[in-house]
Coordinates of C-alpha atoms and ligand atoms in Angstrom, one line a residue:
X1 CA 0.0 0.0 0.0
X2 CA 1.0 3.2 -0.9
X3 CA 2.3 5.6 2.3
X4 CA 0.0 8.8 3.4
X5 CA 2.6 10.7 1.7
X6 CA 2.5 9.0 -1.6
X7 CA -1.5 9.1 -2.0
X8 CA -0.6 13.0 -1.5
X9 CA 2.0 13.0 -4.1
X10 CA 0.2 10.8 -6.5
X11 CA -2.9 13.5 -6.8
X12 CA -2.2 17.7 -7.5
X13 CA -0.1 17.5 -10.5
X14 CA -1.8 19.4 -13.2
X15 CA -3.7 22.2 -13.1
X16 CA -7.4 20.4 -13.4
X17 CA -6.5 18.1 -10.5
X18 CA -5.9 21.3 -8.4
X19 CA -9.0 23.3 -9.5
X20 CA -10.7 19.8 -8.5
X21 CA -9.5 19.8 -5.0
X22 CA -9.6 23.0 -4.3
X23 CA -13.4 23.2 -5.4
X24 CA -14.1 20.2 -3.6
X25 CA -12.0 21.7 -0.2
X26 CA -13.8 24.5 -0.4
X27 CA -17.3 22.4 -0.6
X28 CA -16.3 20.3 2.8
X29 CA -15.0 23.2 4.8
X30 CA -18.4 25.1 4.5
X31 CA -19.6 23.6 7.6
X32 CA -16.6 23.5 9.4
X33 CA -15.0 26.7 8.7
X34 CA -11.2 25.7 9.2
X35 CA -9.9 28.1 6.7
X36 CA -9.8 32.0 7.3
X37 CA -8.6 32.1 3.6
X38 CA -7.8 28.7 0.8
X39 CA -6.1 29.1 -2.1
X40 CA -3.3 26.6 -3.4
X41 CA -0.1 27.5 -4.5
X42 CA 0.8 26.4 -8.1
X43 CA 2.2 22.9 -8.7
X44 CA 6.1 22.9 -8.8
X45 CA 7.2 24.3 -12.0
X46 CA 9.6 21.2 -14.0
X47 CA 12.7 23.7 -13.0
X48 CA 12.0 23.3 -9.7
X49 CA 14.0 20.2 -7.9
X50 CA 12.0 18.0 -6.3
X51 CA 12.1 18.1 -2.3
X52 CA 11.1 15.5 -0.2
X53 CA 7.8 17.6 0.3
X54 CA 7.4 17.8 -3.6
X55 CA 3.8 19.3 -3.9
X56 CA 2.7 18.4 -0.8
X57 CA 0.1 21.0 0.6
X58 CA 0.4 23.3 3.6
X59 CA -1.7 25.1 6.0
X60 CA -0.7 27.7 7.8
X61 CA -2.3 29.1 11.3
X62 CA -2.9 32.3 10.6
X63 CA -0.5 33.8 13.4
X64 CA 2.3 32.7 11.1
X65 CA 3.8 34.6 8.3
X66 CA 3.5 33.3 4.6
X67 CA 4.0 36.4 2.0
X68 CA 1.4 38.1 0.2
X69 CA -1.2 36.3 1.7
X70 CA -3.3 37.8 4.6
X71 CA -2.0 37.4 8.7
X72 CA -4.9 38.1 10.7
X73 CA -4.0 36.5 14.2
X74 CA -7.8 35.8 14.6
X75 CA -8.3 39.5 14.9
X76 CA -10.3 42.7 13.8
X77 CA -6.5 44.5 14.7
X78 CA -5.0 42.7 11.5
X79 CA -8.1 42.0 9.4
X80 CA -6.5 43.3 6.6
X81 CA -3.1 43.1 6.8
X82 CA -1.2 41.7 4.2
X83 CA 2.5 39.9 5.0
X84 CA 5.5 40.8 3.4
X85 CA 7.8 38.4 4.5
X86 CA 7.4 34.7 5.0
X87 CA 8.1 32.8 8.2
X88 CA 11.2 31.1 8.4
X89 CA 9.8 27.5 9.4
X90 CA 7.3 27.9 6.4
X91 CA 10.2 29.0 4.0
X92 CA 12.0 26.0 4.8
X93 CA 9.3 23.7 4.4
X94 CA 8.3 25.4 1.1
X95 CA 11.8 25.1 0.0
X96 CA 11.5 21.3 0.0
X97 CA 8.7 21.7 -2.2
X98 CA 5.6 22.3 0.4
X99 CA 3.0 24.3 -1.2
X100 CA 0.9 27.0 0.7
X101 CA -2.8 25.8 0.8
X102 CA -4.4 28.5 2.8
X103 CA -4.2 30.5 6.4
X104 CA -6.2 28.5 9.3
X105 CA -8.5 30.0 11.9
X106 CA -7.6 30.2 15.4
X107 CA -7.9 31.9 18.9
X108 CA -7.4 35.5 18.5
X109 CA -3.4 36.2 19.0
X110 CA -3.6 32.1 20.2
X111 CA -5.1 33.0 23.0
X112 CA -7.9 30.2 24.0
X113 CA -8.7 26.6 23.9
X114 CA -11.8 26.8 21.7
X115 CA -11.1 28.8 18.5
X116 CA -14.0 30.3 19.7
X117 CA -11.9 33.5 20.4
X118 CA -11.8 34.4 17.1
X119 CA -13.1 37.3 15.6
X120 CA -13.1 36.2 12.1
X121 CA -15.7 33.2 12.3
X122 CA -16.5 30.0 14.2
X123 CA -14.4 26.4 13.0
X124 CA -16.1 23.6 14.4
X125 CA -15.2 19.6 15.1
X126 CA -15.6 18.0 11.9
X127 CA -16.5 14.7 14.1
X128 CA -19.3 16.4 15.8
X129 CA -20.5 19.5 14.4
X130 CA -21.6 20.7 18.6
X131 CA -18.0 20.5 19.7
X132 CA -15.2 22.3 19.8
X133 CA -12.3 21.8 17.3
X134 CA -9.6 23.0 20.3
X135 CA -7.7 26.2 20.4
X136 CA -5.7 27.9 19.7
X137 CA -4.5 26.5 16.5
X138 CA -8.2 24.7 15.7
X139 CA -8.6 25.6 12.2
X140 CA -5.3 23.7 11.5
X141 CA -6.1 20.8 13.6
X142 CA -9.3 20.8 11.9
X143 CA -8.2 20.9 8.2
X144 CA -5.7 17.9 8.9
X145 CA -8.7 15.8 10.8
X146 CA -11.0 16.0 7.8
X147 CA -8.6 15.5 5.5
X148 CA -7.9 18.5 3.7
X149 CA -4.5 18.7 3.6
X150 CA -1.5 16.1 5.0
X151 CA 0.3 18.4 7.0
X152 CA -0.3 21.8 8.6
X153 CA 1.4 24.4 11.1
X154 CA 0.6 25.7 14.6
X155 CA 1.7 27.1 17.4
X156 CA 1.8 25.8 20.9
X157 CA 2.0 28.7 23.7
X158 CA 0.2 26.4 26.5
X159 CA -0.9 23.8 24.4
X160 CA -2.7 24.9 21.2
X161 CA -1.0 22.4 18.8
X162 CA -1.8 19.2 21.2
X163 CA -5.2 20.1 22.5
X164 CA -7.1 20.9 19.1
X165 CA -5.0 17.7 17.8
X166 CA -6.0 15.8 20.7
X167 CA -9.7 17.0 20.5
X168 CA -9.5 16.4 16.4
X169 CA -7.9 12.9 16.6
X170 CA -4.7 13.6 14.9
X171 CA -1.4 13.8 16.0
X172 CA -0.3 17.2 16.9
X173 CA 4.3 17.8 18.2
X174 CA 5.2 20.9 20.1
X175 CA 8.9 20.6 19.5
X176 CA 11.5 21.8 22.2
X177 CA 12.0 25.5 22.6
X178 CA 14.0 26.8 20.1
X179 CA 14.4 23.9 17.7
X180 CA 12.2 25.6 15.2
X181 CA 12.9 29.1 14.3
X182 CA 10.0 31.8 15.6
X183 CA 11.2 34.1 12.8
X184 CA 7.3 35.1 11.7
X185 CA 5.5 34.0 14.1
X186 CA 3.4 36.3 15.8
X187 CA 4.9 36.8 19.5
X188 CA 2.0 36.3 22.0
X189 CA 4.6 35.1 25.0
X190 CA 7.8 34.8 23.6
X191 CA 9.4 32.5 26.1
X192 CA 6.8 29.7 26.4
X193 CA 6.1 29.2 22.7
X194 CA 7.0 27.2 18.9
X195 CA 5.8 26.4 16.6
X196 CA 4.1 22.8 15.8
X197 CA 2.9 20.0 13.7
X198 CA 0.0 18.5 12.6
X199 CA -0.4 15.3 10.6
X200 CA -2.7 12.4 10.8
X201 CA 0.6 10.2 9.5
X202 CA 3.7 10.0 12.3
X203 CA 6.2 9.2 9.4
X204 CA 5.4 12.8 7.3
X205 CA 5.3 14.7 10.3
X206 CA 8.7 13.6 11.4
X207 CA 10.0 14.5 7.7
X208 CA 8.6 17.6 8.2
X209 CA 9.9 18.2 11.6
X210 CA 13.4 17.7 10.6
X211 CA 13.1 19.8 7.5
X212 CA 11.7 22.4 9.8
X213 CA 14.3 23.0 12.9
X214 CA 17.4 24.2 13.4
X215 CA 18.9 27.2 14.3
X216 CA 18.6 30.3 12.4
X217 CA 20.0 33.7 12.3
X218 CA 17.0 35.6 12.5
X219 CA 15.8 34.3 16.2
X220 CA 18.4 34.1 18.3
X221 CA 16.5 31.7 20.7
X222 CA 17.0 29.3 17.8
X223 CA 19.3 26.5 18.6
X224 CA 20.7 23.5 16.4
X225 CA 19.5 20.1 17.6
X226 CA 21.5 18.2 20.0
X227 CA 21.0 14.8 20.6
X228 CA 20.2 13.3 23.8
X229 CA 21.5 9.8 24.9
X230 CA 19.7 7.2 23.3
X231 CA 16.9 6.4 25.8
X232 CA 16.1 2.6 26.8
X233 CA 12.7 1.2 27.2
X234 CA 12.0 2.5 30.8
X235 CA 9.1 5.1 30.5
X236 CA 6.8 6.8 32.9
X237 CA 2.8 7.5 33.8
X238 CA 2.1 10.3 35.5
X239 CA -0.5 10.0 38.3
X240 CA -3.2 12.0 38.4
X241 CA -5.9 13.0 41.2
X242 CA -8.8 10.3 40.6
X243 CA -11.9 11.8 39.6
X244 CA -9.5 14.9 37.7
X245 CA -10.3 13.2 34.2
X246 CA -12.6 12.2 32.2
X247 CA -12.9 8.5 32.0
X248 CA -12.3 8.1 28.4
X249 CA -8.9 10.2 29.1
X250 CA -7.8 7.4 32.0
X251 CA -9.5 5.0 29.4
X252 CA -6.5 6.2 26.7
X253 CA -3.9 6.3 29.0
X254 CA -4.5 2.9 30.6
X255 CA -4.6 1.5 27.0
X256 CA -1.6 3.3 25.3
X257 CA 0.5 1.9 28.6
X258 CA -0.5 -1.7 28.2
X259 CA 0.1 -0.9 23.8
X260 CA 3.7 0.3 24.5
X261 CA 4.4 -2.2 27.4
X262 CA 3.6 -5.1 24.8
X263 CA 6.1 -3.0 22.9
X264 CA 8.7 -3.6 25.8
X265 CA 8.4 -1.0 27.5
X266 CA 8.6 -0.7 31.1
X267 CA 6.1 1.7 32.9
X268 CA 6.5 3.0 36.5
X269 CA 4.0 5.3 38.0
X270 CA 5.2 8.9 39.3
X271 CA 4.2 12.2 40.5
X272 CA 5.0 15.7 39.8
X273 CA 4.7 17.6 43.0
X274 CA 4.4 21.0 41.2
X275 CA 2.0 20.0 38.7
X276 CA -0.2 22.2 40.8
X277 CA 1.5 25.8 40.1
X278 CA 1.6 24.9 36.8
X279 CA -1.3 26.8 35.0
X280 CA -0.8 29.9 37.7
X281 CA 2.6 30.2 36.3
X282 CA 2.0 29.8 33.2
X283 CA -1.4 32.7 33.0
X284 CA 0.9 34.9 35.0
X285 CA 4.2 34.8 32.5
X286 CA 1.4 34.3 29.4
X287 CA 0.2 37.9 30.1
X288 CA 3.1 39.2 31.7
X289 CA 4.6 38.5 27.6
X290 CA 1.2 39.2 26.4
X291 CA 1.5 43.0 27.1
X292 CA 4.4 43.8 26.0
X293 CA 4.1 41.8 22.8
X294 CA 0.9 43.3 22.3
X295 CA 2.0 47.2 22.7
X296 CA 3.0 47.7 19.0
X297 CA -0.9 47.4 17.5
X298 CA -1.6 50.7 18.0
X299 CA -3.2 51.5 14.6
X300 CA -0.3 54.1 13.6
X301 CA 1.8 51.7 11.3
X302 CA -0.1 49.0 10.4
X303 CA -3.8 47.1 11.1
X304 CA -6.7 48.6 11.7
X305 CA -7.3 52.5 12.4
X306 CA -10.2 54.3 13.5
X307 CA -11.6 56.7 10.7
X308 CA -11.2 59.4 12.9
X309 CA -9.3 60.8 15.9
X310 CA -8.6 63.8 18.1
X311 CA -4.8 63.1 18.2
X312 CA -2.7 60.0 18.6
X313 CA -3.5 59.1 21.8
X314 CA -6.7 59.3 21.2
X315 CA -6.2 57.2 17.9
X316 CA -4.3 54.4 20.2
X317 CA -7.1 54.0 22.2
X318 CA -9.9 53.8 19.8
X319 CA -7.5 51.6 17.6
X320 CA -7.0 48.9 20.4
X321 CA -10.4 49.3 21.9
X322 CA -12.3 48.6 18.7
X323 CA -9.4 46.1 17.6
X324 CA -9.1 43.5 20.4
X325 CA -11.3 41.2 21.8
X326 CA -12.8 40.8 25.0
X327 CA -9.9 37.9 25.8
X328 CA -7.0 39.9 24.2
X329 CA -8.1 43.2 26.2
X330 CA -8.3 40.6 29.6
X331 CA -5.1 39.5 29.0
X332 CA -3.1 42.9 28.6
X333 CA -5.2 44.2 31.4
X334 CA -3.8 40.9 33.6
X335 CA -0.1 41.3 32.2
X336 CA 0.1 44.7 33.3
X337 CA -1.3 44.0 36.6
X338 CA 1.0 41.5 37.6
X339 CA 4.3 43.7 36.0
X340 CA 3.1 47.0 37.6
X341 CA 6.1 48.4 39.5
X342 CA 6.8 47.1 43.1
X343 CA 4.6 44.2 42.6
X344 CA 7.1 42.2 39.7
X345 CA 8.3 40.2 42.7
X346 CA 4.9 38.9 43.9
X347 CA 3.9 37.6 40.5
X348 CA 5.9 37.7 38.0
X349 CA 9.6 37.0 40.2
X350 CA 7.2 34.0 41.6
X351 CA 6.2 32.4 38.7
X352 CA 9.6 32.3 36.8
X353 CA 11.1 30.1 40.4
X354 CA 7.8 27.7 39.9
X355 CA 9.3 27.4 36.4
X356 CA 12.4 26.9 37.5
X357 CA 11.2 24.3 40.2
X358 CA 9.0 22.5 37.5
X359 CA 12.2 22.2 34.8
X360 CA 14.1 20.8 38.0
X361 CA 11.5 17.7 38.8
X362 CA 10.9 16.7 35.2
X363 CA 14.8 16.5 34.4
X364 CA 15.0 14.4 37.5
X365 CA 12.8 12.1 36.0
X366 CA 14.3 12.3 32.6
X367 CA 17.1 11.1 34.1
X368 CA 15.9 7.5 34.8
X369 CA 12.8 7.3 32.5
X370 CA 12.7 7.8 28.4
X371 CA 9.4 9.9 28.5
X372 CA 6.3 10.4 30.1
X373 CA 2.6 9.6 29.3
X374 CA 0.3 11.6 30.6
X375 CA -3.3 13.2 29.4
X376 CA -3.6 15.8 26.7
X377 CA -6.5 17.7 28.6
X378 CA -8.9 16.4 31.2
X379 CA -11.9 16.0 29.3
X380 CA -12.9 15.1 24.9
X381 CA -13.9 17.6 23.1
X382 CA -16.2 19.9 24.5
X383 CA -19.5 21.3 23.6
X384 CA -19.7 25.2 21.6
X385 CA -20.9 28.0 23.7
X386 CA -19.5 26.9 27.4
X387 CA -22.0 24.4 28.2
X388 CA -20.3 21.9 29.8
X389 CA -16.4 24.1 30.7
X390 CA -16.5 27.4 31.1
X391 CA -13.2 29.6 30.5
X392 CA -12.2 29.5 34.1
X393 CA -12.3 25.4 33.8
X394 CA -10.9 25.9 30.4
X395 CA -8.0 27.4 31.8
X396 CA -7.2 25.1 34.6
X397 CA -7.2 22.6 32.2
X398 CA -4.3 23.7 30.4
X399 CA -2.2 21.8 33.1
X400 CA -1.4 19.0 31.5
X401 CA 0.1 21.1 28.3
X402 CA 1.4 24.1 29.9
X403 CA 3.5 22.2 31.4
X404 CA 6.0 21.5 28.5
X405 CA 6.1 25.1 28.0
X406 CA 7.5 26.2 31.1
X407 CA 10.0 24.2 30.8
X408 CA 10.3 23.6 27.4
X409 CA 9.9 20.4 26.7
X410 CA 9.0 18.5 23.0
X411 CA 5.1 17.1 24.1
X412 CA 3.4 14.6 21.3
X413 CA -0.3 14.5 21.2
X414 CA -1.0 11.4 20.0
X415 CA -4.6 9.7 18.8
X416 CA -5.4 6.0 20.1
X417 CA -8.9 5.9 19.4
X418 CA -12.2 6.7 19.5
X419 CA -14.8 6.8 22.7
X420 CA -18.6 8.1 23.0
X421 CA -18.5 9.5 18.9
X422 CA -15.2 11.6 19.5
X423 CA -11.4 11.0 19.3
X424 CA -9.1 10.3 22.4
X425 CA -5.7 10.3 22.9
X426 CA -2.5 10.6 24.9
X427 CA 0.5 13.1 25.7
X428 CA 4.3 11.9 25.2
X429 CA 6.5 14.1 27.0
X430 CA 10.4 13.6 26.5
X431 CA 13.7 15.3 27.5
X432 CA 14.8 18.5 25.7
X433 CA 15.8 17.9 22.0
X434 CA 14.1 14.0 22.3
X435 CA 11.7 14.7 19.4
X436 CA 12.5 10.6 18.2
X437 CA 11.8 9.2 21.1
X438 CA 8.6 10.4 20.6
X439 CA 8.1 9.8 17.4
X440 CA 9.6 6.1 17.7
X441 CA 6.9 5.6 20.3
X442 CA 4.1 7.2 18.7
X443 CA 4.8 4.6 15.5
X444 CA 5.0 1.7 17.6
X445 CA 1.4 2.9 19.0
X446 CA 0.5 3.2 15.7
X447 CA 0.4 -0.6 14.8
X448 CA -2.6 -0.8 17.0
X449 CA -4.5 2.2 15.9
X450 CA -4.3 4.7 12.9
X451 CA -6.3 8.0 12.7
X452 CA -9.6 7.2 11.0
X453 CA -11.6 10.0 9.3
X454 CA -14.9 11.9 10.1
X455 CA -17.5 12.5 7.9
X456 CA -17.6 14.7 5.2
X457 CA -13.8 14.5 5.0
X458 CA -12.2 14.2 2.1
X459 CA -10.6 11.3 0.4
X460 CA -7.7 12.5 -1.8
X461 CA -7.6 9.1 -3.9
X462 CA -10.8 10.1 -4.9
X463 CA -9.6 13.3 -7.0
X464 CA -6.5 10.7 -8.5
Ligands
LIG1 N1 -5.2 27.8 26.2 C1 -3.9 28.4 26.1 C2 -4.0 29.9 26.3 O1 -5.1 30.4 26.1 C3 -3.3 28.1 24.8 C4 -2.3 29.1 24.3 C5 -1.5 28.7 23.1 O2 -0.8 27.6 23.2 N2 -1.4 29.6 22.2 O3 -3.1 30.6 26.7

């Protein structure tokens, strides 16, 4: 049987073929709403060398810069803002023969866990039309679960590559800190986030991964790959408080353990004592970055303007008040609270020791075990509108991803199944730079299960 890549590769080579799927994209994504904007890129004209990505199509979250197309962040700020320059994970993926397929809804600025922070329209789970598709990066989670393309981009600040994949049922990689250039994407806390994967295939995404990292000139947090000692087959399970997930989450985690132990793998139980400080920490240094990052939309440069003003302070404030929404203006307002002068120590000074406590106790652990399974989020999917998780219980829930971001980690959402209509799934968490032990034991999990497909999705041997 042909690989997930090669049914890709096999379709999208003339012009016809591409009006086909795009057409027939554009058909399936009516109800679900993952793009913000879909066009595809031309096939590879015969001078071009083929790459290992040879025609292969991309999406893009649209908080990461691709030129000439639009960069909205999810916001009324940069509505119509055209890029000029193209991000540098995105230029090396295109340079390998990727081709842009379109800009993916999200959160506004990535902030949220629902897309449903967007101001530029709704996306939805394509397996149940009531749920959420996950935030921030939904829209890409979304495109990649129904099929629309093999491969798209995110960007994980808490968690918004592995909890829309999670809630999707494809596999989703925040990569360690700095292993993938941020050059073009849109800072929302500079220090927590990268940006990720999403594939329903293990084998593309790690192609794409390693085409994608490495350090480069133009962010100087980037860092070249350095390989950690080859792990053996002792892993770890975090406990959790009983009656703190859902039981389909447990459910997945039981299940992937007993998978990987017929594997050979060796599970022990253990605990994280500071898993509790987690998502304060992580809200407090999120805004803290937050409002800063967000100071230069101020409608004098670029993004929107009011039609009128007194002077420019007057412009800045109309600008950002009619600009942001209610969750970006929360979190500025929170950021600036917690860095007001003489109060740095109490919140911010605080919550950079937590991390520094938190990247202490998982490197002790890394030290005798190759990774660690834990959930993705507490609960499935959840329903549109708040109905069954608020935002405050949306935000405590970030624990289990947050995590990896304060201390920078490489997490892998990984799919294992379906329960009650929706997808479930696991978290691999490994040692800085770890990336294939993650992948190695998201393939060997991937004998028992593969990623099936919701309705309405589309079948790209169909359009051969
Ligand atoms: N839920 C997290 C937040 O709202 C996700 C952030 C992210 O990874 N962009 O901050």
């Amino acid at each position: 049987m042909n690989s997930y890549k090669e049914q890709w590769l096999a379709v999208l080579r003339n012009k016809t073929q591409c009006r086909a799927y795009e057409a027939r994209v554009r058909e399936l994504d009516a109800p679900i709403g993952s793009f913000l904007s879909f066009h595809l890129d031309p096939p590879p004209g015969s001078n071009n060398p083929p790459g290992a990505l040879s025609g292969i199509p991309l999406a893009v979250k649209d908080n990461i810069a691709v030129r000439g197309r639009p960069l909205t962040c999810g916001s009324r700020i940069l509505e119509n803002f055209q890029c000029p320059y193209t991000a540098s994970a995105v230029e090396k993926l295109m340079s390998a023969g990727a081709r842009i397929a379109g800009k993916t809804n999200l959160d506004e600025f990535g902030m949220g866990s629902s897309n449903e922070n967007s101001a530029l329209g709704e996306t939805v789970n394509p397996w149940n039309h009531n749920k959420v598709p996950g935030g921030s990066s939904g829209g890409s989670a979304a495109a990649v679960a129904a099929g629309f393309v093999p491969l798209a981009l995110g960007s994980d600040t808490g968690g918004s590559v592995r909890q829309p994949a999670n809630f999707c049922g494809v596999y989703g990689l925040k990569p360690t800190y700095g292993t993938v250039s941020r050059y073009g994407l849109t800072a929302y806390a500079s220090s927590l986030e990268v940006i990720g994967l999403f594939s329903r295939d293990i084998a593309l995404m790690e192609e794409a991964f390693t085409i994608m990292r490495g350090f480069d000139p133009r962010d100087q947090s980037s860092i070249n790959p350095q390989e950690p000692p080859v792990g053996g087959k002792k892993a770890a399970v975090l406990k959790v408080d009983g009656g703190a997930l859902d039981g389909a989450v447990s459910d997945a985690c039981k299940t992937a353990a007993e998978r990987l132990g017929a594997e050979g793998y060796e599970f022990s139980a253990v605990q994280l004592p500071s898993l509790k400080y987690v998502v304060p920490a992580y809200y407090t240094i999120a805004a803290a970055e937050a409002s800063a990052n967000l100071a230069r939309y101020n409608g004098m440069r670029y993004g929107y303007a009011p039609d009128y003003a007194e002077n420019p302070r007057e412009l800045m404030k109309k600008a950002r008040h009619e600009g942001f929404g209610p969750e970006v203006k929360l979190r500025i307002l929170l950021g600036t609270y917690v860095l007001r002068s003489g109060f740095q120590e109490q919140y911010y000074g605080r919550a950079q020791k937590i991390r520094t406590l938190i990247r202490r106790e998982l490197d002790a652990l890394f030290k005798d075990y190759n990774f660690i399974l834990m959930p993705v989020f507490p609960t499935q999917a959840f329903s549109r509108g708040g109905a069954d998780m608020d935002d405050y219980q949306q935000r405590l829930a970030d624990v289990f991803t947050s995590l990896a971001n304060l201390a920078g980690n490489p997490a892998l959402a990984v799919p294992t199944g379906m329960a009650k209509g929706l997808p479930a799934g696991v978290q691999l968490m490994a040692p800085h730079f770890a990336e294939a032990r993650l992948f190695q034991a998201a393939g060997e999990l991937s004998k028992h299960f593969s990623p099936p497909s919701p309705e309405g999705s589309l079948d790209i041997r169909g359009l051969a």
